Amino acid sequence: MKAKIKPRIDLENRTKLETVIPLDVPFVIFVDPSDVCNFHCKFCPTGDIPLMKQVGRSLKVMDLELYKKIIDDICQFARPIKVLRLYKDGEPLLNPHLAEMIKYAKDKHCAEKIDTTTNASLLTPEKSLAIIEAGLDRINISIEGVNAEQYLNFSNYKIDFAKLVENIRYLYDHRKNCEIIIKIPGDSLSEGDKRRFYEIFGDIADGVYIEHVMSCWPEFDLKGVEVNQEVGIYGQPIKEVQVCPYVFYSFSINSDGSASLCFLDWSRKLIIGDAKTESVKDIWLGQKLRDYQKMFLTKQRKSHPLCGRCGQLSHGLPDDIDIYAENLLEKINNKYGQK
């Protein structure tokens, strides 16, 4: 097997957040090319169309001119962000301008790296070449089964599994400097299925990983999918933290331009700004985000209706900065003032 067995996040070379907070420039900004997905996975709210309409999700792709405005805004930071993540709620390949979006950001040098996450069902040789030539640095591919029957059961999607593998192989063979990571939820797989996953994808990826099931979506019923209560998503011990680390180095911009505190804000209840009318820099340095940061640092997370029940902060391997909360609060107050 050519690929390394490694998760989609770097578990070894993480910045110690307590040494850099508060950040003038975020490490990661999620920008969602598409608010809609062609899959209807049991574990994901985006696939529940009636629910999406109920919460008022736009279910559309991001307008290209809005995207360019966002990238131009990101260029206003004093230095490039570490990662521009072209993904949040939907399937990025549904946006016909994805390659152009990658190239625009690449040419602007607003981010050290650009990555995306996809189910790869819409990959074609033409699309693979386009996103590679545009300069994509990394692509995370989510596999939902090792045969068409498992896809239909888990994602309610009829897939030509052999064609999916063929298209991923083409991407791998022509990837240039684009890193390919392929992962699958493994708790419902047999040992034979797990071996088959490695056999199929181990030679057409740079990294492969079998994850455990976690519930990261507050207020969403996983529809019978069992959450692993023994270990976290990467097999790590389950440990709940009180201070969310993500809000100190990242935030998200939805396909309609609204800005969310969190990449898990599927219901749009954590809105901190609007990139259509505000600059990305102003949103990052704004009071709404700062208030959330202070809520976490004063250990009030459990009283929040959404954040208080977030599985990401127990099963998702977050950075643990709980013991530094008081010191970090003082740093933020000293820098931005106490409001």
Tab-separated table of N, CA, C and O in Angstrom, residues 5 10-11 32 86 101 104 138 146 166 169 185 188 199 203 221 227 240 251 258 282 313 321 332:
chain	number	residue	atom	x	y	z
A	5	ILE	N	-1.337	5.562	6.585
A	5	ILE	CA	-2.564	5.561	7.370
A	5	ILE	C	-2.502	6.777	8.282
A	5	ILE	O	-1.762	6.799	9.265
A	10	ASP	N	-3.734	17.124	11.153
A	10	ASP	CA	-2.377	16.880	11.638
A	10	ASP	C	-2.419	16.761	13.162
A	10	ASP	O	-2.682	17.738	13.860
A	11	LEU	N	-2.151	15.561	13.653
A	11	LEU	CA	-2.210	15.340	15.091
A	11	LEU	C	-0.889	15.651	15.788
A	11	LEU	O	-0.838	15.722	17.012
A	32	ASP	N	-17.796	28.357	1.840
A	32	ASP	CA	-18.585	27.255	1.309
A	32	ASP	C	-19.003	27.496	-0.142
A	32	ASP	O	-19.846	28.362	-0.410
A	86	LEU	N	-12.245	25.436	1.185
A	86	LEU	CA	-13.399	25.593	0.309
A	86	LEU	C	-14.382	24.445	0.538
A	86	LEU	O	-14.551	23.542	-0.299
A	101	MET	N	-12.557	29.381	-8.727
A	101	MET	CA	-12.465	29.889	-7.361
A	101	MET	C	-11.105	29.560	-6.761
A	101	MET	O	-10.475	30.399	-6.111
A	104	TYR	N	-8.445	31.764	-8.483
A	104	TYR	CA	-8.513	33.171	-8.079
A	104	TYR	C	-7.809	33.373	-6.738
A	104	TYR	O	-7.012	34.311	-6.570
A	138	ARG	N	-4.797	20.384	-1.473
A	138	ARG	CA	-5.207	19.155	-0.804
A	138	ARG	C	-6.694	18.905	-1.029
A	138	ARG	O	-7.495	19.836	-1.041
A	146	VAL	N	-18.018	0.564	0.754
A	146	VAL	CA	-17.074	-0.116	-0.128
A	146	VAL	C	-17.786	-0.837	-1.266
A	146	VAL	O	-17.192	-1.647	-1.981
A	166	GLU	N	-12.428	4.575	-10.311
A	166	GLU	CA	-11.680	4.915	-11.521
A	166	GLU	C	-11.378	6.417	-11.584
A	166	GLU	O	-10.258	6.830	-11.921
A	169	ARG	N	-8.782	7.323	-9.059
A	169	ARG	CA	-7.466	6.873	-9.545
A	169	ARG	C	-6.909	7.876	-10.569
A	169	ARG	O	-5.702	8.190	-10.552
A	185	PRO	N	-16.206	6.306	7.406
A	185	PRO	CA	-16.676	5.952	8.750
A	185	PRO	C	-16.677	4.438	8.886
A	185	PRO	O	-17.259	3.732	8.063
A	188	SER	N	-19.517	0.713	11.370
A	188	SER	CA	-20.485	-0.263	10.872
A	188	SER	C	-19.885	-1.209	9.840
A	188	SER	O	-20.581	-2.074	9.296
A	199	GLU	N	-7.464	-1.967	0.483
A	199	GLU	CA	-7.050	-2.562	-0.793
A	199	GLU	C	-7.446	-1.683	-1.975
A	199	GLU	O	-6.683	-1.520	-2.920
A	203	ASP	N	-3.660	2.478	-2.717
A	203	ASP	CA	-2.684	2.786	-3.760
A	203	ASP	C	-3.104	3.950	-4.640
A	203	ASP	O	-2.446	4.247	-5.640
A	221	ASP	N	-30.783	14.824	14.618
A	221	ASP	CA	-30.947	13.404	14.872
A	221	ASP	C	-30.177	12.616	13.809
A	221	ASP	O	-30.431	12.776	12.605
A	227	VAL	N	-23.396	6.572	17.611
A	227	VAL	CA	-22.161	7.285	17.946
A	227	VAL	C	-21.272	6.372	18.784
A	227	VAL	O	-21.747	5.698	19.699
A	240	GLU	N	-13.975	15.779	27.194
A	240	GLU	CA	-14.723	16.997	26.916
A	240	GLU	C	-13.982	18.225	27.431
A	240	GLU	O	-13.486	18.232	28.552
A	251	PHE	N	-13.186	30.732	11.431
A	251	PHE	CA	-14.620	30.968	11.322
A	251	PHE	C	-15.032	30.612	9.900
A	251	PHE	O	-14.204	30.217	9.078
A	258	SER	N	-23.332	34.939	4.577
A	258	SER	CA	-23.420	35.082	6.033
A	258	SER	C	-22.224	34.393	6.676
A	258	SER	O	-21.748	33.368	6.196
A	282	ASP	N	-13.058	42.712	9.291
A	282	ASP	CA	-13.888	43.314	10.330
A	282	ASP	C	-14.706	42.253	11.077
A	282	ASP	O	-14.939	42.377	12.282
A	313	LEU	N	-16.574	18.850	20.807
A	313	LEU	CA	-15.718	19.202	21.931
A	313	LEU	C	-15.499	18.039	22.904
A	313	LEU	O	-14.897	18.216	23.953
A	321	ILE	N	-7.354	23.955	25.743
A	321	ILE	CA	-6.765	25.175	26.310
A	321	ILE	C	-7.510	25.586	27.583
A	321	ILE	O	-7.405	26.741	28.019
A	332	ILE	N	-6.905	38.937	25.919
A	332	ILE	CA	-7.896	39.488	25.005
A	332	ILE	C	-8.429	40.829	25.526
A	332	ILE	O	-8.582	41.793	24.775
